[in-house]
Coordinates of C-alpha atoms and ligand atoms in Angstrom, one line a residue:
M1 CA 108.9 167.7 177.6
G2 CA 108.6 169.1 181.1
S3 CA 105.8 171.5 180.3
H4 CA 103.9 168.9 178.1
L5 CA 104.3 166.3 181.3
S6 CA 103.0 169.2 183.5
E7 CA 100.0 169.7 181.3
Y8 CA 99.1 166.2 181.0
L9 CA 99.5 165.4 184.9
L10 CA 97.2 168.5 185.5
S11 CA 94.6 167.1 183.0
Q12 CA 94.7 164.1 185.0
G13 CA 93.8 166.0 188.4
H14 CA 97.5 165.7 189.9
E15 CA 99.1 168.5 191.7
V16 CA 102.2 169.5 190.0
T17 CA 105.6 171.3 191.3
V18 CA 108.3 172.1 188.8
L19 CA 111.8 172.4 189.5
D20 CA 113.6 174.2 186.8
D21 CA 116.7 176.3 186.7
L22 CA 115.5 177.9 183.5
S23 CA 118.9 177.5 181.8
T24 CA 117.5 176.2 178.6
G25 CA 113.8 176.2 179.4
T26 CA 111.6 179.2 179.7
R27 CA 109.0 180.3 182.1
E28 CA 106.6 181.0 178.8
N29 CA 106.9 177.2 178.3
L30 CA 105.1 176.8 181.5
T31 CA 102.5 179.7 181.0
A32 CA 101.6 178.1 177.9
V33 CA 100.1 175.2 179.7
P34 CA 96.4 175.7 180.7
G35 CA 95.9 175.7 184.3
H36 CA 99.6 176.5 184.9
G37 CA 98.4 178.9 187.8
S38 CA 98.2 176.0 189.9
V39 CA 101.6 174.7 189.2
G40 CA 104.3 175.6 191.9
L41 CA 107.4 176.6 190.2
V42 CA 110.6 176.3 192.1
E43 CA 113.3 178.1 190.4
G44 CA 116.7 176.4 191.0
S45 CA 119.0 173.5 190.0
V46 CA 118.8 169.9 190.7
L47 CA 122.3 170.3 192.1
D48 CA 121.2 172.5 194.7
E49 CA 120.4 170.0 197.4
A50 CA 118.3 172.4 199.7
T51 CA 116.3 173.6 196.8
L52 CA 115.7 170.0 195.5
A53 CA 114.6 168.9 198.7
R54 CA 112.2 171.7 198.9
A55 CA 110.7 171.0 195.5
M56 CA 110.3 167.2 196.4
D57 CA 108.6 167.7 199.8
G58 CA 105.2 166.3 200.0
M59 CA 105.5 164.6 196.3
D60 CA 104.7 161.0 196.0
T61 CA 106.2 160.8 192.4
V62 CA 109.0 162.5 190.9
F63 CA 109.8 162.6 187.0
H64 CA 113.4 163.3 186.7
L65 CA 114.0 165.3 183.5
A66 CA 116.8 167.6 184.5
S67 CA 119.6 167.1 181.9
A68 CA 121.6 168.7 179.5
V69 CA 119.6 169.1 176.3
G70 CA 120.8 169.1 172.5
V71 CA 124.1 167.9 171.0
K72 CA 125.3 171.7 170.8
L73 CA 125.2 172.1 174.5
V74 CA 126.6 168.6 175.4
V75 CA 129.7 169.1 173.0
A76 CA 130.0 172.7 174.4
D77 CA 129.7 171.9 178.0
P78 CA 130.6 168.0 178.6
L79 CA 131.5 168.8 182.3
R80 CA 128.2 170.3 183.2
T81 CA 126.4 167.4 181.1
I82 CA 128.1 164.8 183.3
E83 CA 127.8 166.5 186.6
T84 CA 124.0 167.2 186.0
S85 CA 123.3 163.6 185.4
V86 CA 125.5 162.1 188.0
R87 CA 125.1 164.2 190.9
G88 CA 121.7 165.3 190.1
T89 CA 120.4 161.8 189.8
R90 CA 122.2 160.6 193.2
L91 CA 120.5 163.6 194.5
V92 CA 117.1 162.9 193.4
M93 CA 117.3 159.1 194.3
E94 CA 118.5 160.0 197.8
K95 CA 115.6 162.3 198.4
A96 CA 113.1 159.8 196.8
L97 CA 114.4 157.0 199.4
E98 CA 114.3 159.6 202.2
R99 CA 110.4 160.4 201.1
G100 CA 109.3 157.0 199.9
A101 CA 108.5 158.5 196.5
R102 CA 108.6 156.7 193.2
V103 CA 110.8 158.0 190.4
L104 CA 110.7 158.0 186.6
V105 CA 114.2 158.7 185.4
T106 CA 114.3 159.8 181.7
S107 CA 117.5 158.4 179.8
T108 CA 118.0 158.3 176.2
S109 CA 118.7 156.5 173.0
E110 CA 122.2 158.0 173.0
I111 CA 122.8 155.3 175.4
Y112 CA 123.3 152.8 172.7
G113 CA 125.7 155.1 170.7
K114 CA 127.1 153.9 167.6
N115 CA 125.4 150.3 167.9
G116 CA 124.0 149.8 164.5
A117 CA 121.5 147.2 165.3
V118 CA 118.0 147.9 164.0
P119 CA 116.0 147.9 165.9
L120 CA 117.7 148.5 169.1
G121 CA 116.3 146.4 172.2
E122 CA 116.8 147.4 175.6
E123 CA 119.6 144.8 176.1
A124 CA 121.7 146.0 173.1
D125 CA 125.3 146.8 174.0
R126 CA 126.5 150.4 174.0
V127 CA 129.1 151.1 171.4
L128 CA 130.7 154.3 172.1
G129 CA 133.6 156.2 170.6
S130 CA 136.6 157.7 172.5
P131 CA 135.9 159.6 175.8
L132 CA 138.2 162.2 174.2
R133 CA 135.0 163.0 171.9
S134 CA 132.9 165.3 174.0
R135 CA 129.8 163.8 172.3
W136 CA 129.8 161.0 174.5
S137 CA 129.7 162.8 177.7
Y138 CA 125.9 162.7 177.5
S139 CA 125.8 158.8 176.8
E140 CA 128.2 158.3 179.6
G141 CA 126.2 160.6 182.0
K142 CA 123.1 159.0 181.3
A143 CA 124.5 155.4 181.6
M144 CA 125.7 156.6 185.0
E145 CA 122.1 157.8 185.8
E146 CA 120.7 154.6 184.9
L147 CA 123.2 152.7 187.0
I148 CA 122.4 154.9 190.0
A149 CA 118.7 154.7 189.6
R150 CA 119.0 150.9 189.3
T151 CA 121.1 150.6 192.2
Y152 CA 118.8 152.6 194.5
W153 CA 116.1 150.1 193.3
A154 CA 118.2 146.8 193.7
E155 CA 119.8 147.9 197.2
H156 CA 117.1 150.2 198.8
G157 CA 113.9 149.1 196.9
V158 CA 113.2 152.7 195.7
P159 CA 110.4 152.1 192.9
V160 CA 112.2 153.5 189.8
T161 CA 111.7 152.9 186.2
I162 CA 113.9 154.2 183.3
A163 CA 112.6 155.6 180.1
R164 CA 114.9 155.7 177.3
L165 CA 113.5 158.4 175.0
F166 CA 114.3 158.3 171.2
N167 CA 114.1 161.6 169.3
T168 CA 111.0 163.3 170.6
V169 CA 109.3 166.5 169.1
G170 CA 106.7 168.9 169.5
P171 CA 105.5 172.5 170.3
R172 CA 108.0 174.6 172.6
Q173 CA 111.0 172.5 171.8
T174 CA 113.9 175.0 170.6
G175 CA 116.3 174.4 167.8
R176 CA 118.9 176.5 169.7
Y177 CA 120.7 173.5 170.7
G178 CA 120.8 171.4 167.6
M179 CA 117.4 169.7 167.4
V180 CA 116.8 169.1 163.8
L181 CA 113.1 169.2 163.5
P182 CA 112.3 172.7 165.0
R183 CA 115.5 173.8 163.1
F184 CA 114.3 172.7 159.7
V185 CA 110.7 174.0 160.2
A186 CA 112.0 177.5 161.3
Q187 CA 114.4 177.6 158.4
A188 CA 111.7 176.6 156.0
V189 CA 109.0 179.1 157.2
A190 CA 111.5 181.8 157.3
G191 CA 112.4 181.1 153.5
E192 CA 116.2 180.3 154.6
A193 CA 118.1 177.2 153.5
L194 CA 117.7 174.2 155.4
T195 CA 121.2 172.7 156.7
V196 CA 121.5 169.1 156.4
Y197 CA 124.6 167.9 158.5
G198 CA 126.8 165.6 156.7
D199 CA 125.3 163.6 153.4
G200 CA 121.9 163.4 155.0
S201 CA 121.9 159.6 154.8
Q202 CA 121.9 159.2 158.6
T203 CA 118.4 158.2 159.8
R204 CA 116.2 158.9 162.9
C205 CA 112.6 158.3 164.1
F206 CA 110.5 161.2 165.4
C207 CA 107.9 160.8 168.0
W208 CA 105.3 163.2 169.1
V209 CA 105.7 164.5 172.7
G210 CA 101.9 164.0 173.1
D211 CA 102.5 160.3 172.5
V212 CA 105.4 160.1 174.9
V213 CA 104.2 161.9 177.8
P214 CA 101.4 159.5 178.8
A215 CA 103.8 156.7 178.4
L216 CA 106.0 158.3 181.0
V217 CA 103.1 158.3 183.5
G218 CA 102.1 154.8 182.4
L219 CA 105.6 153.6 183.4
V220 CA 106.0 155.3 186.6
G221 CA 102.7 153.3 187.6
C222 CA 103.7 150.1 186.2
E223 CA 104.9 147.5 188.8
G224 CA 106.4 145.3 186.0
A225 CA 108.7 148.0 184.9
R226 CA 110.4 148.5 188.2
G227 CA 113.9 148.7 188.1
D228 CA 114.1 148.5 184.3
A229 CA 114.8 150.5 181.2
V230 CA 112.3 151.0 178.6
N231 CA 112.6 152.4 174.9
L232 CA 109.9 154.9 174.1
G233 CA 110.0 156.3 170.5
S234 CA 108.5 156.0 167.1
T235 CA 109.8 153.3 164.6
D236 CA 109.1 155.3 161.6
E237 CA 112.6 155.6 160.2
V238 CA 113.4 158.6 158.0
T239 CA 116.7 160.0 156.4
V240 CA 117.7 163.5 157.6
A241 CA 117.9 164.4 153.7
E242 CA 114.3 163.0 153.3
L243 CA 113.0 164.7 156.4
A244 CA 114.5 168.2 155.0
A245 CA 112.5 167.4 151.6
R246 CA 109.3 166.7 153.6
V247 CA 109.7 169.8 155.5
V248 CA 110.1 171.8 152.4
Q249 CA 107.1 170.1 150.8
A250 CA 104.9 170.7 153.7
T251 CA 105.7 174.5 154.0
G252 CA 105.4 175.0 150.3
S253 CA 108.6 176.9 150.8
S254 CA 111.1 178.0 148.2
S255 CA 114.1 177.3 150.5
E256 CA 116.9 175.2 149.3
V257 CA 118.4 172.5 151.1
V258 CA 122.2 172.7 151.8
H259 CA 124.6 170.5 153.3
M260 CA 127.2 171.3 156.0
P261 CA 130.1 169.4 157.1
Y262 CA 129.7 168.0 160.7
E263 CA 133.0 169.7 161.7
E264 CA 131.4 173.3 161.0
A265 CA 128.4 172.4 162.9
Y266 CA 129.7 170.7 166.0
G267 CA 133.7 171.3 165.8
E268 CA 136.5 169.0 164.9
G269 CA 136.2 165.3 165.5
F270 CA 132.5 165.1 165.8
E271 CA 131.0 161.3 165.5
E272 CA 127.6 161.0 164.0
I273 CA 125.2 158.1 164.7
P274 CA 124.2 156.9 161.4
R275 CA 121.0 154.8 162.5
R276 CA 118.8 154.9 165.2
V277 CA 115.4 152.8 165.6
P278 CA 114.1 151.7 168.6
D279 CA 112.5 148.2 169.5
I280 CA 109.5 149.4 171.4
T281 CA 108.0 145.6 172.3
R282 CA 108.8 146.0 175.7
A283 CA 106.7 149.4 176.2
R284 CA 104.0 147.9 174.1
E285 CA 103.7 144.9 176.4
L286 CA 104.1 146.9 179.8
I287 CA 101.7 149.9 179.0
G288 CA 100.2 149.2 175.7
F289 CA 102.5 152.0 174.2
E290 CA 101.7 153.1 170.5
P291 CA 103.3 156.0 168.6
R292 CA 100.1 157.3 167.0
T293 CA 101.2 160.5 165.3
S294 CA 102.5 160.1 161.7
L295 CA 105.7 162.1 160.7
D296 CA 103.6 163.9 158.2
E297 CA 101.2 165.0 160.9
I298 CA 104.2 166.0 163.2
I299 CA 105.6 168.1 160.5
A300 CA 102.0 169.7 159.7
R301 CA 101.5 170.6 163.3
L302 CA 105.1 171.9 163.9
V303 CA 104.6 174.2 160.8
D304 CA 101.4 175.5 161.9
G305 CA 103.0 176.3 165.3
A306 CA 105.9 178.2 163.7
R307 CA 103.6 180.0 161.5
G308 CA 101.5 181.1 164.4
S309 CA 104.6 182.0 166.3
R310 CA 106.0 184.2 163.4
S311 CA 102.6 186.1 163.2
G312 CA 102.6 186.6 167.0
K313 CA 99.7 184.4 167.6
A314 CA 101.0 181.5 169.7
P315 CA 104.6 181.0 171.0
T316 CA 105.2 177.4 170.0
V317 CA 108.3 176.2 168.2
Ligands
UDP1 N1 120.8 167.8 161.8 C1 120.9 168.3 160.6 N2 120.7 169.8 160.7 C2 120.5 170.6 161.6 C3 120.4 169.8 163.0 C4 120.5 168.5 163.0 O1 121.0 167.7 159.6 O2 120.3 171.6 161.6 C5 121.0 166.2 162.0 C6 122.1 165.6 163.0 O3 123.3 165.7 162.5 C7 121.4 164.2 163.3 C8 120.0 164.6 163.0 O4 119.7 165.7 162.5 O5 121.9 163.3 162.2 C9 119.2 164.5 164.3 O6 119.8 165.6 165.3 P1 119.2 166.1 166.5 O7 120.1 166.9 167.1 O8 117.8 166.5 166.5 O9 119.1 164.7 167.6 P2 120.2 163.5 167.6 O10 121.6 163.6 166.9 O11 120.5 163.7 169.2 O12 119.4 162.1 167.3

């Protein structure tokens, strides 16, 4: 997401500085961006106050994307997940207040937890499982992130907007931490079995990163969105079983689709989110947001990218 946002901002003529601890992202993600030579890369953690301050010096706008990425990482390291969100956001907001910078905080559909409403509006309740289940550490951390951001707006007038990202996909996303589409595409292109967790009846909506990134920039400049949370995502709902079938079809692969119990994928006591569809009315009204790239087109692009990367042409998926 960060490399795509950098690419878009550069194309709009902005100066960009990136702060990244490179724990899950890579330097190559950035070097894939045209014009990356002009991007300042500060290598370090959002939790390191001095480094964060240095990265934010002279910036009028901050996109706060620093966070745990992927369900696998979240269940493996809940403490780090919570700390990055809570302490990281507190520091970002404090530095933004000192500098008079505006902030876009990226939150998540995970906020809504198991709320089965379709579609999910921004005012929907959070329905979470027990805090003894580590999956919820991400949702809890991100909810704190939203509360911290909103409080800096309400009490100190920091111009902040919260974008709640639903499943977002595109080049350079790794399947290493669980994300389903890069995993399915890589499996199909390699002729390996596609691993559907559970019975595959759970649904998601996948949005192209290139549709989401301009919306982040639109929201940070939108007066009407200050202090508020806005869903961003696609509304084209698909079951994970159907997704696997469509990836196999798009690749013409002879891969089979196999089912794997959640416990095997994520450990004992994992809780799944059965359905997740955003209500994007607010984003439409505020900034004219429209997810334009169809799922078939998304799959086709990811397959092309994975094939290119296997043949050593382009390091994408
Ligand atoms: N999933 C799957 N096989 C995989 C990876 C994920 O069936 O190899 C499922 C996962 O259980 C979930 C859906 O795909 O139901 C989306 O998973 P992802 O981690 O991409 O996003 P999230 O669960 O955060 O929506």
